[in-house]
Tab-separated table of N, CA and C in Angstrom:
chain	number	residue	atom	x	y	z
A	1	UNK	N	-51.990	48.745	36.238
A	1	UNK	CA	-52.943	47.877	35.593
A	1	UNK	C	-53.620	48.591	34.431
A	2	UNK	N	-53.360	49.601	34.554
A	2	UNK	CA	-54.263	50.741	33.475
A	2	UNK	C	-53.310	50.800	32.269
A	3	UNK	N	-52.160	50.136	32.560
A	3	UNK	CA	-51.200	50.476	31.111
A	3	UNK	C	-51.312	49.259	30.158
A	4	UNK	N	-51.695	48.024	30.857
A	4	UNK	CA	-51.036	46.901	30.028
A	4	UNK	C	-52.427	46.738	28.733
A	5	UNK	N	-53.659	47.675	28.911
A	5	UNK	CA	-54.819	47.307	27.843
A	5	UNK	C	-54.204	48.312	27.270
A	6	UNK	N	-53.355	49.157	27.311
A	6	UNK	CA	-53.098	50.128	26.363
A	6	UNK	C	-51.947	49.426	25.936
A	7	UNK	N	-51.084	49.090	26.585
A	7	UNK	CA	-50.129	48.509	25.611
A	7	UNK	C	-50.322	47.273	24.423
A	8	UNK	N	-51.574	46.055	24.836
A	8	UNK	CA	-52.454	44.974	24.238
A	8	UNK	C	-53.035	45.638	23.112
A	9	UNK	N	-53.377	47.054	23.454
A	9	UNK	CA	-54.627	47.741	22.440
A	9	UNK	C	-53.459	48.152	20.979
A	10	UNK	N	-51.909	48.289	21.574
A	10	UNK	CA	-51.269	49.424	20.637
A	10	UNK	C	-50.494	47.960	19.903
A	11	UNK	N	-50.798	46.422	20.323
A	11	UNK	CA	-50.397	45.422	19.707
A	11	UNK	C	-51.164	44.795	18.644
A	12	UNK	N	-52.640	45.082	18.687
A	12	UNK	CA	-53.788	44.265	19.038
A	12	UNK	C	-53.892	45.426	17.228
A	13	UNK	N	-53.987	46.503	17.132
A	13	UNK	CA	-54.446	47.220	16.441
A	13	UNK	C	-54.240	46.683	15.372
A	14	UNK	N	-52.584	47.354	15.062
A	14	UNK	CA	-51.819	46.918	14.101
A	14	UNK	C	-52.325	45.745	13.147
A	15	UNK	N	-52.625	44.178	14.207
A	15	UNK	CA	-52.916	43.446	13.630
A	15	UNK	C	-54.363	43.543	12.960
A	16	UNK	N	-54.867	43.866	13.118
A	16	UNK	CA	-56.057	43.949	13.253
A	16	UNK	C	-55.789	44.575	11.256
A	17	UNK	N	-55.286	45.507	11.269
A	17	UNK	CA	-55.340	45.987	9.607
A	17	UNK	C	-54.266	44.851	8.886
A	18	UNK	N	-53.241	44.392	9.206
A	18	UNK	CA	-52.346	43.642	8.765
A	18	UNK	C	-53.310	42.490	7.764
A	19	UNK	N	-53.611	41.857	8.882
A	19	UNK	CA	-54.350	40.495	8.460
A	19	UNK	C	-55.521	40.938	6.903
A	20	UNK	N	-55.942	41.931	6.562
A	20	UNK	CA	-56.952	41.766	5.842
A	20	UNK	C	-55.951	42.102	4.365
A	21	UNK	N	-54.938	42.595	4.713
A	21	UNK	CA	-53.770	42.819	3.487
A	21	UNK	C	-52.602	41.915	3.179
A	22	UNK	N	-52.915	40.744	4.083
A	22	UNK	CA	-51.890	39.659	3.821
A	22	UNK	C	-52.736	38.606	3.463
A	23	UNK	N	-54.053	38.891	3.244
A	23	UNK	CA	-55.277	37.688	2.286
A	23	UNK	C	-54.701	38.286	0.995
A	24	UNK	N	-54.765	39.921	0.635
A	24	UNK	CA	-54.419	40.312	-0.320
A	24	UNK	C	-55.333	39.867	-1.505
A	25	UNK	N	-55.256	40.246	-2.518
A	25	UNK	CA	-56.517	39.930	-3.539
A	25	UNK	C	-55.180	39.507	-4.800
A	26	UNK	N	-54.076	38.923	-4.990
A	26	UNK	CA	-53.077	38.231	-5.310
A	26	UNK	C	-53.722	37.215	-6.515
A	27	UNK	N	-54.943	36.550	-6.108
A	27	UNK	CA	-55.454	35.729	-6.476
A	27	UNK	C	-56.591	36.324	-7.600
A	28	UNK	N	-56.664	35.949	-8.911
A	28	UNK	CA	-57.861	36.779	-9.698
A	28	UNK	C	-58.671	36.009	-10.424
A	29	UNK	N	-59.959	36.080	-9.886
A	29	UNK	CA	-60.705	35.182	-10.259
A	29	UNK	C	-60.712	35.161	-11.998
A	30	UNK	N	-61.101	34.154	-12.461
A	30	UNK	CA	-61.356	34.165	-14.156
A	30	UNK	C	-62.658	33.196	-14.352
A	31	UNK	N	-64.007	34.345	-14.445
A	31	UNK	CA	-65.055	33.057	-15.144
A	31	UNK	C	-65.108	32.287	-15.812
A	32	UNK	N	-65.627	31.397	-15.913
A	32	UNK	CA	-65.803	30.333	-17.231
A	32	UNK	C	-67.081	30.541	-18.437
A	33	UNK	N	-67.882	31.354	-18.233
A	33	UNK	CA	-68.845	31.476	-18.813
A	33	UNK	C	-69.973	30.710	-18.574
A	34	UNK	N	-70.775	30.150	-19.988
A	34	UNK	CA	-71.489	29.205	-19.741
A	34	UNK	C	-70.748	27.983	-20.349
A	35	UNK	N	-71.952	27.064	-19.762
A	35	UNK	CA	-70.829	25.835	-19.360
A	35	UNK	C	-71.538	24.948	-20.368
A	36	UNK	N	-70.767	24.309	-21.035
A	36	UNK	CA	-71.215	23.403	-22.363
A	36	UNK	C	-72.405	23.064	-22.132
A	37	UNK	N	-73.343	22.242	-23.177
A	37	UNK	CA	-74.900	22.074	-22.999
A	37	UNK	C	-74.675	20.899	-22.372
A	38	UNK	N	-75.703	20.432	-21.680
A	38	UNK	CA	-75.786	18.983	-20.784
A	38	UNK	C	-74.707	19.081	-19.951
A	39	UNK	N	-73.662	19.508	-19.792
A	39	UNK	CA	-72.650	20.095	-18.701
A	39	UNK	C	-73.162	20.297	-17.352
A	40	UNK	N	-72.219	19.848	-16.098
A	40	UNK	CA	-72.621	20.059	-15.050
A	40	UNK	C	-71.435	20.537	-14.134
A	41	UNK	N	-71.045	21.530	-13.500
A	41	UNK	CA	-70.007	21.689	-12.650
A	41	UNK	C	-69.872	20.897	-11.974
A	42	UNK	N	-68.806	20.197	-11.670
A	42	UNK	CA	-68.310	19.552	-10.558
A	42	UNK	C	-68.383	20.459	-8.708
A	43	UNK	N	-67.412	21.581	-9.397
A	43	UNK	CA	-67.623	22.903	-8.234
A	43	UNK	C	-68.676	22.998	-7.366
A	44	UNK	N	-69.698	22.645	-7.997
A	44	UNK	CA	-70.994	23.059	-7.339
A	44	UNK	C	-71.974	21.969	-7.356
A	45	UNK	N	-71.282	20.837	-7.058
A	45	UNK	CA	-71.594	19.492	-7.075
A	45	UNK	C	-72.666	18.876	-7.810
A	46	UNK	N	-72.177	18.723	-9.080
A	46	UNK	CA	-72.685	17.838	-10.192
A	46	UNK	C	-72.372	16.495	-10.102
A	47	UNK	N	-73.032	15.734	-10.235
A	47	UNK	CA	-72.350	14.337	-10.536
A	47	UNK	C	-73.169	14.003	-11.992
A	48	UNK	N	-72.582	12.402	-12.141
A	48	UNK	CA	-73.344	11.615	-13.401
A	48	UNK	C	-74.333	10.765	-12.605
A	49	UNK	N	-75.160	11.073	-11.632
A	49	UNK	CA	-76.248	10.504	-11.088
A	49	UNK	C	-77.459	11.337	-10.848
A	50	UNK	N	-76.852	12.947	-11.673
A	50	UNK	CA	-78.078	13.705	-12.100
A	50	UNK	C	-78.252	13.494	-13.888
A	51	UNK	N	-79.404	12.871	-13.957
A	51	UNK	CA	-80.209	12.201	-15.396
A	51	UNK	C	-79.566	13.277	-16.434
A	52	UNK	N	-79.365	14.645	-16.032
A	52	UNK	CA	-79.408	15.701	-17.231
A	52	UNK	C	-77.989	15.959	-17.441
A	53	UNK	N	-77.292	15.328	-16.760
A	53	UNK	CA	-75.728	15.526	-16.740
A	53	UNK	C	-75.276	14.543	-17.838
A	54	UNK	N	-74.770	15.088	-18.882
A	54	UNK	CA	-73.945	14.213	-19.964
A	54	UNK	C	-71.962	13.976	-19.751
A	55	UNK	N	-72.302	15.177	-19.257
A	55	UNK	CA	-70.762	15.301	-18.772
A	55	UNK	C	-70.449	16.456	-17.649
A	56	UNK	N	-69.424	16.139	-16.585
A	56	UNK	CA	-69.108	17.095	-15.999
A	56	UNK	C	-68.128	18.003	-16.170
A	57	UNK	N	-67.994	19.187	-15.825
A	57	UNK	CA	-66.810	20.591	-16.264
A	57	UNK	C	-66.703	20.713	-14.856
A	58	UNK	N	-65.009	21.005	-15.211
A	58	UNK	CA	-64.661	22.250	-13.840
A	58	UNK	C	-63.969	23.573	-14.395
A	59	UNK	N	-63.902	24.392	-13.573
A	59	UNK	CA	-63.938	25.487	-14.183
A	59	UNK	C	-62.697	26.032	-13.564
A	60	UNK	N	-61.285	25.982	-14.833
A	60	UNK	CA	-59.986	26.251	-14.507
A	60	UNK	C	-59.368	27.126	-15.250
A	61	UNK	N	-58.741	28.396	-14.249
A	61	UNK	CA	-58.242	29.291	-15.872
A	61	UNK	C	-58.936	29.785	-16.687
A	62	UNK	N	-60.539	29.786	-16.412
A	62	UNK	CA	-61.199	30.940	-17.226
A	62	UNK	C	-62.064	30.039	-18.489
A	63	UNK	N	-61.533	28.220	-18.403
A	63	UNK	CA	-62.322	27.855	-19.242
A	63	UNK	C	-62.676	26.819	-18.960
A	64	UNK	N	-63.846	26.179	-19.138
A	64	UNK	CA	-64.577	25.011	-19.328
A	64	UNK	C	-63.499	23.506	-18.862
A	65	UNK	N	-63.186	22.540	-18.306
A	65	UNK	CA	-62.202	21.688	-18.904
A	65	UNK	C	-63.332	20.133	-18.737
A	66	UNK	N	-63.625	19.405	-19.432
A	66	UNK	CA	-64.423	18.130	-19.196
A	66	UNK	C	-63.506	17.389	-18.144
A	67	UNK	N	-64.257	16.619	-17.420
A	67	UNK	CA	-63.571	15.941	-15.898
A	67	UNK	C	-63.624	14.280	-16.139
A	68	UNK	N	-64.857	14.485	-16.651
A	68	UNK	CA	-65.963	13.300	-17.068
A	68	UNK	C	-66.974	13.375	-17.543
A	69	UNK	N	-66.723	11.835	-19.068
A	69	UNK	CA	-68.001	11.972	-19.325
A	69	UNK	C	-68.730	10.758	-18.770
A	70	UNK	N	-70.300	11.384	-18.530
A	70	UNK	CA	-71.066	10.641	-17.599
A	70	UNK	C	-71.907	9.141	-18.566
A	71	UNK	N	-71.734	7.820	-17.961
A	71	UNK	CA	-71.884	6.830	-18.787
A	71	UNK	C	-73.502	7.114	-19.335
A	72	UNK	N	-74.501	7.324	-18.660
A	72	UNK	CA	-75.766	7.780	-19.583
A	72	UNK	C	-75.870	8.619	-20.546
A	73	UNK	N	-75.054	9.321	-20.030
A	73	UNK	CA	-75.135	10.488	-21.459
A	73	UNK	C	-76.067	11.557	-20.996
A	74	UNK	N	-76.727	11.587	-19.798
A	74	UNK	CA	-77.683	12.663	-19.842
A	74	UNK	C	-78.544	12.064	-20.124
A	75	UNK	N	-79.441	13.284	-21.076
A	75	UNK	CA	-81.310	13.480	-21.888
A	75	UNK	C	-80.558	13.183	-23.672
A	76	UNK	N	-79.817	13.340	-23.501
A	76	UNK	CA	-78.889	13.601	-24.963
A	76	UNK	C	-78.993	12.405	-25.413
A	77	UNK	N	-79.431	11.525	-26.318
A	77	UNK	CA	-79.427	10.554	-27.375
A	77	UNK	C	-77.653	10.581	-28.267
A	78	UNK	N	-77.454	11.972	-28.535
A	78	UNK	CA	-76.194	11.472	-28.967
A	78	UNK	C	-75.126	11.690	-27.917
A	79	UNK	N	-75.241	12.220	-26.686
A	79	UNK	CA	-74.387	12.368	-25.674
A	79	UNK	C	-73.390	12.073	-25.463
A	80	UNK	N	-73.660	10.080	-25.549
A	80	UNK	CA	-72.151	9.169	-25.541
A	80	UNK	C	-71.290	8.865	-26.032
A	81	UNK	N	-71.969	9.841	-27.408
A	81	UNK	CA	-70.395	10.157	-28.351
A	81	UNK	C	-70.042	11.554	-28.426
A	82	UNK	N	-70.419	12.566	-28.116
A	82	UNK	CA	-70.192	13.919	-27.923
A	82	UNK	C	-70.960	14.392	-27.209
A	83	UNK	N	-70.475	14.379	-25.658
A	83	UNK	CA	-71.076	14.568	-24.435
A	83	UNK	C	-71.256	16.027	-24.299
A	84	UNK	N	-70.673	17.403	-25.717
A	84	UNK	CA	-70.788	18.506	-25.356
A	84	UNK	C	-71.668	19.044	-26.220
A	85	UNK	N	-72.266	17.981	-27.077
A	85	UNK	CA	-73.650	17.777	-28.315
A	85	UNK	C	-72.882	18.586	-29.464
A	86	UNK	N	-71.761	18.405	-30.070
A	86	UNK	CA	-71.191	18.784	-31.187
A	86	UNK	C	-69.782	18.231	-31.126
A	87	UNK	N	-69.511	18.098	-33.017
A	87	UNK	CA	-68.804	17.016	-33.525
A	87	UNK	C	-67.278	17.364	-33.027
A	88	UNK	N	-67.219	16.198	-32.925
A	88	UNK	CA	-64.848	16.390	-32.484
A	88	UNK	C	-64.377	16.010	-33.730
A	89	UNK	N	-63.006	16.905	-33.532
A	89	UNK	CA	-62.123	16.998	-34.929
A	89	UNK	C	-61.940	15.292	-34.938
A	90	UNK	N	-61.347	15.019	-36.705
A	90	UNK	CA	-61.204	13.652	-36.573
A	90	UNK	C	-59.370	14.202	-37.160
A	91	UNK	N	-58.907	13.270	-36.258
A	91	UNK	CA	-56.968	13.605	-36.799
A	91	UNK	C	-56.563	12.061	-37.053
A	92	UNK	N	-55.673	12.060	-38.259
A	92	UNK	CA	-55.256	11.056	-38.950
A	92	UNK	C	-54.046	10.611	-37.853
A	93	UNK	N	-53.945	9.612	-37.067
A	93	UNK	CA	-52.485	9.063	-36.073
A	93	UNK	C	-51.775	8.094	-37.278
A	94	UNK	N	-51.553	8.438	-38.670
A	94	UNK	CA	-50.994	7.014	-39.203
A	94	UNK	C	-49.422	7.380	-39.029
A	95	UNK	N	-48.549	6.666	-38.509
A	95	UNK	CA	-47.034	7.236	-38.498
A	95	UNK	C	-46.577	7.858	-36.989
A	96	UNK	N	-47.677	8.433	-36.681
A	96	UNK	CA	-46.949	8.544	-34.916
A	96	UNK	C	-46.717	7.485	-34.395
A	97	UNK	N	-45.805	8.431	-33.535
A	97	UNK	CA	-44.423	8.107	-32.623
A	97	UNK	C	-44.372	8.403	-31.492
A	98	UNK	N	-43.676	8.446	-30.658
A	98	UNK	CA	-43.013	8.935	-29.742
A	98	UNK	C	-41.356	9.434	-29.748
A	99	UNK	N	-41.184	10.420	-28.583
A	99	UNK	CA	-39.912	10.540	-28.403
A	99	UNK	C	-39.248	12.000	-29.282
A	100	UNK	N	-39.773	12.582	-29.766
A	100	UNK	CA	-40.028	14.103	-30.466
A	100	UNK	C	-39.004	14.537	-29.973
A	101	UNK	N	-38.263	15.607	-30.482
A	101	UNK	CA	-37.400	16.017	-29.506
A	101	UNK	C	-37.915	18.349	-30.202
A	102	UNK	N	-37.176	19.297	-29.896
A	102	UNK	CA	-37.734	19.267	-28.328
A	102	UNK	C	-38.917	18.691	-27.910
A	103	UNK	N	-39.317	18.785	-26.396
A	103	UNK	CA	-40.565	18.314	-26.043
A	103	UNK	C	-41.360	19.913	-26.507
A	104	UNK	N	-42.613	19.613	-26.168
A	104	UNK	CA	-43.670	20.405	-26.661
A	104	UNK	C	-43.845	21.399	-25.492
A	105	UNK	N	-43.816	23.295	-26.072
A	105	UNK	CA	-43.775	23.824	-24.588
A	105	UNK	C	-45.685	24.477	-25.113
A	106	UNK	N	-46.180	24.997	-24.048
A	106	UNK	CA	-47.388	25.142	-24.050
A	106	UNK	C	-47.117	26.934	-24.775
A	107	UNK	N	-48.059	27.440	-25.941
A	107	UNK	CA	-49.293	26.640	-25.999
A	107	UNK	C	-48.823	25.861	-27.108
A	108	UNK	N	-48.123	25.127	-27.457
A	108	UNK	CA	-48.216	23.883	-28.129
A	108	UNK	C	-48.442	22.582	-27.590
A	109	UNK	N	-49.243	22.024	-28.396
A	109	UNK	CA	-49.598	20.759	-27.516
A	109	UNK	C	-49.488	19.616	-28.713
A	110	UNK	N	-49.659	18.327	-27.864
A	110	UNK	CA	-49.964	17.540	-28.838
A	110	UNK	C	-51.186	17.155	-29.867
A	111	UNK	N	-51.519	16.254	-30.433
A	111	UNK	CA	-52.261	16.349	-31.364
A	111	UNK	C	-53.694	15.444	-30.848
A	112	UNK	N	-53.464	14.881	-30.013
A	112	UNK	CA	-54.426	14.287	-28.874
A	112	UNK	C	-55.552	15.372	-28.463
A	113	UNK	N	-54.921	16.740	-27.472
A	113	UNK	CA	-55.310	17.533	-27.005
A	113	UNK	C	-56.505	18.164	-28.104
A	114	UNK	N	-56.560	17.621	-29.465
A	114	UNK	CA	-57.249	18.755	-30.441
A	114	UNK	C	-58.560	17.757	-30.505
A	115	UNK	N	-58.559	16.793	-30.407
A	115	UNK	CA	-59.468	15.790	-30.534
A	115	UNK	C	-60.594	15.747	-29.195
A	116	UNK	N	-61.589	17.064	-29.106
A	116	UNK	CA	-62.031	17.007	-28.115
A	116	UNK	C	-63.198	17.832	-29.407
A	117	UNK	N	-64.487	18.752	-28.201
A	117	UNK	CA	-65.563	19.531	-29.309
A	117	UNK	C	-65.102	20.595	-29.794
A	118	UNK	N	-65.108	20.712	-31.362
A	118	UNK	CA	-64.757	21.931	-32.238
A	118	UNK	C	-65.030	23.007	-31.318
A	119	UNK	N	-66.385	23.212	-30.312
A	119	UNK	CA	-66.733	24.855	-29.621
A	119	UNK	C	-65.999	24.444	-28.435
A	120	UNK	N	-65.018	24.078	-28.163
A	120	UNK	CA	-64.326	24.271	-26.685
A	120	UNK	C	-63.172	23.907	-26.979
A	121	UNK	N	-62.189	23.025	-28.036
A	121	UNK	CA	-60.769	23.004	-27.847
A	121	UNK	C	-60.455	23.983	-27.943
A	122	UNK	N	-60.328	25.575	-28.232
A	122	UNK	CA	-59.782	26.696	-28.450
A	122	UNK	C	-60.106	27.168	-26.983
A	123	UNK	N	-60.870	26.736	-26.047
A	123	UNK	CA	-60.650	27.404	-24.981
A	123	UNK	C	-60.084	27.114	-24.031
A	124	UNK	N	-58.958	26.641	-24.046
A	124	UNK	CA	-58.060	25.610	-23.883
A	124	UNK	C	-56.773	26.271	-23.606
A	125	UNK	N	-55.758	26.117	-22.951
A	125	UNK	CA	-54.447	26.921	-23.251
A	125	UNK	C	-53.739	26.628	-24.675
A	126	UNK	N	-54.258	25.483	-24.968
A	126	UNK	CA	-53.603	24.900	-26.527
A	126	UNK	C	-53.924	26.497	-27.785
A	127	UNK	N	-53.170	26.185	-28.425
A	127	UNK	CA	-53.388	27.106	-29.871
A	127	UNK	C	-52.753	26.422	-30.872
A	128	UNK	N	-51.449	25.490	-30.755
A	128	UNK	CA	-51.299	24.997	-31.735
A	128	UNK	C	-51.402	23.096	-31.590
A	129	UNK	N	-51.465	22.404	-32.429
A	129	UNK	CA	-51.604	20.999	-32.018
A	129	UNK	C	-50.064	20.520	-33.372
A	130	UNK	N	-49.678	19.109	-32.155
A	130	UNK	CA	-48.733	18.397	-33.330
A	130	UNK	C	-48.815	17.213	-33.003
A	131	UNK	N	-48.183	16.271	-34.240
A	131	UNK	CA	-48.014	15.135	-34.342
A	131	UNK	C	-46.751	14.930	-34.181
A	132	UNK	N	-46.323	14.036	-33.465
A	132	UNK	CA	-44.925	13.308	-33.072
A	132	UNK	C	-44.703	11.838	-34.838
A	133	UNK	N	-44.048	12.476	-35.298
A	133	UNK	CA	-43.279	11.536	-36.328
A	133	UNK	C	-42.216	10.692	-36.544
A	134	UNK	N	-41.607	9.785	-37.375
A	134	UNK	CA	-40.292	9.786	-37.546
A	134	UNK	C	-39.588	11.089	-37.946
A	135	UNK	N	-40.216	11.936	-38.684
A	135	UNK	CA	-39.572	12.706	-39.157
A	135	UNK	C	-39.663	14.209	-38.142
A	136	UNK	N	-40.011	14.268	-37.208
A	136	UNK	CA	-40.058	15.554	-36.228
A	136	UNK	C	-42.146	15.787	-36.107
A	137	UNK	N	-42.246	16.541	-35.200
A	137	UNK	CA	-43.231	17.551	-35.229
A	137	UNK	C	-43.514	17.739	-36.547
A	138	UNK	N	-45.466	17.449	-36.858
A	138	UNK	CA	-45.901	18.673	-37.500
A	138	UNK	C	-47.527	18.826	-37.033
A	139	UNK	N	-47.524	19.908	-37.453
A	139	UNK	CA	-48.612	20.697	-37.542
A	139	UNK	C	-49.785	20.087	-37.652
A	140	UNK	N	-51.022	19.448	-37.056
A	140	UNK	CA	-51.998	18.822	-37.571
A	140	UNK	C	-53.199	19.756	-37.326
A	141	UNK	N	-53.087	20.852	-36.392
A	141	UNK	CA	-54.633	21.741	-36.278
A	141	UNK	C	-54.098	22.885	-35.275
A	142	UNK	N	-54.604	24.095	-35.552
A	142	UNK	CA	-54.505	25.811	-34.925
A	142	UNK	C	-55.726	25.997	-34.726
A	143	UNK	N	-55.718	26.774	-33.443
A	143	UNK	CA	-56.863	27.795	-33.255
A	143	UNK	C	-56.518	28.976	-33.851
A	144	UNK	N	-57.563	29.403	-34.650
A	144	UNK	CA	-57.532	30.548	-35.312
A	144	UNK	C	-57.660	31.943	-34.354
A	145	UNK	N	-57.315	33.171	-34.893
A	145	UNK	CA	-57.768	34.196	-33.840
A	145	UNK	C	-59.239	34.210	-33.879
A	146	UNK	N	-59.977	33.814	-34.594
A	146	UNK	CA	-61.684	33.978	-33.811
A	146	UNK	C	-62.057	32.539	-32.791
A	147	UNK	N	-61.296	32.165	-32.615
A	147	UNK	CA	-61.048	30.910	-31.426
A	147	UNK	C	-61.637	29.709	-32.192
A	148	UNK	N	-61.567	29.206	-33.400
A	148	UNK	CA	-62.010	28.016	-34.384
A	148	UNK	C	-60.892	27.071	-34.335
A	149	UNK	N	-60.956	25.620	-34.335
A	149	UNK	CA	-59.903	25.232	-35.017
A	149	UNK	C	-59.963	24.687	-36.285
A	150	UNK	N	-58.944	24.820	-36.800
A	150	UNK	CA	-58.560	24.305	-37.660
A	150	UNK	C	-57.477	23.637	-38.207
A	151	UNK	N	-58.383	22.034	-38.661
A	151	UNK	CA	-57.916	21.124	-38.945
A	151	UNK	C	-56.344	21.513	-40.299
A	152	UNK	N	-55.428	21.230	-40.439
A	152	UNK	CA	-53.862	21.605	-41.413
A	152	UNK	C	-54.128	20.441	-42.070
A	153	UNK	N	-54.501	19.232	-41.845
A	153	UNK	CA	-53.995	17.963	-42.567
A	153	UNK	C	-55.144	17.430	-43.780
């Protein structure tokens, strides 16, 4: 009877270190910073039924992403048109299309994706934006290396 806690103990151990190295740290967190003005995490349970919430963020990949914007707008007067209180690119759609060929691999994106607030589309996986034409892909706006975009057209 004196053997089998030693044999439990010489099973029991092992696991005992296993388990805290098969959580493994695999996983790496990436902050988001601060979170647009009138912004509210979702994460940490924001809704649009707190007055100061113009819009909600979750926080993916290290950046900001809007979830929703909240129909009051917040405290913000201009809120309900730029829920992150600064202006969105304006991009000309005259002539798009569909059906592009190749498709678009990341970070290229479409030209949709750029049409969000000048201080957060660059934090974005996007870097370059296009328009789908008759005539192929082009170019309508880049994030610059100081993370700006800028409008091509």
């Amino acid at each position: 009877m004196g053997r089998l806690p030693a044999k439990l103990a010489l099973l029991v151990i092992p696991l005992a270190f296993a388990l805290p190295a098969a959580c493994g740290d695999g996983y790496e967190v990436r902050p988001c910073g601060q979170i647009p003005e009138q912004g509210c995490p979702v994460g940490r349970g924001g809704t649009c039924d707190d007055a100061t919430c113009a819009a909600l963020y979750d926080c993916l990949d290290g950046a900001w992403r809007r979830t929703e914007v909240c129909p009051d707008g917040g405290d913000d007067p201009d809120a309900g048109t730029s829920p992150d209180g600064c202006a969105k690119p304006v991009i000309d759609h005259t002539g798009e299309t569909t059906g592009c060929k190749p498709d678009l691999q990341n970070p290229d994106c479409p030209a949709v994706a750029a049409e969000q607030c000048f201080e957060s589309v660059c934090l974005t996986d996007c870097v370059d934006f296009f328009l789908c034409s008759g005539e192929g892909w082009s170019l309508v706006a880049y994030c610059n290396e100081e993370g700006t975009l800028v409008l091509t057209q």
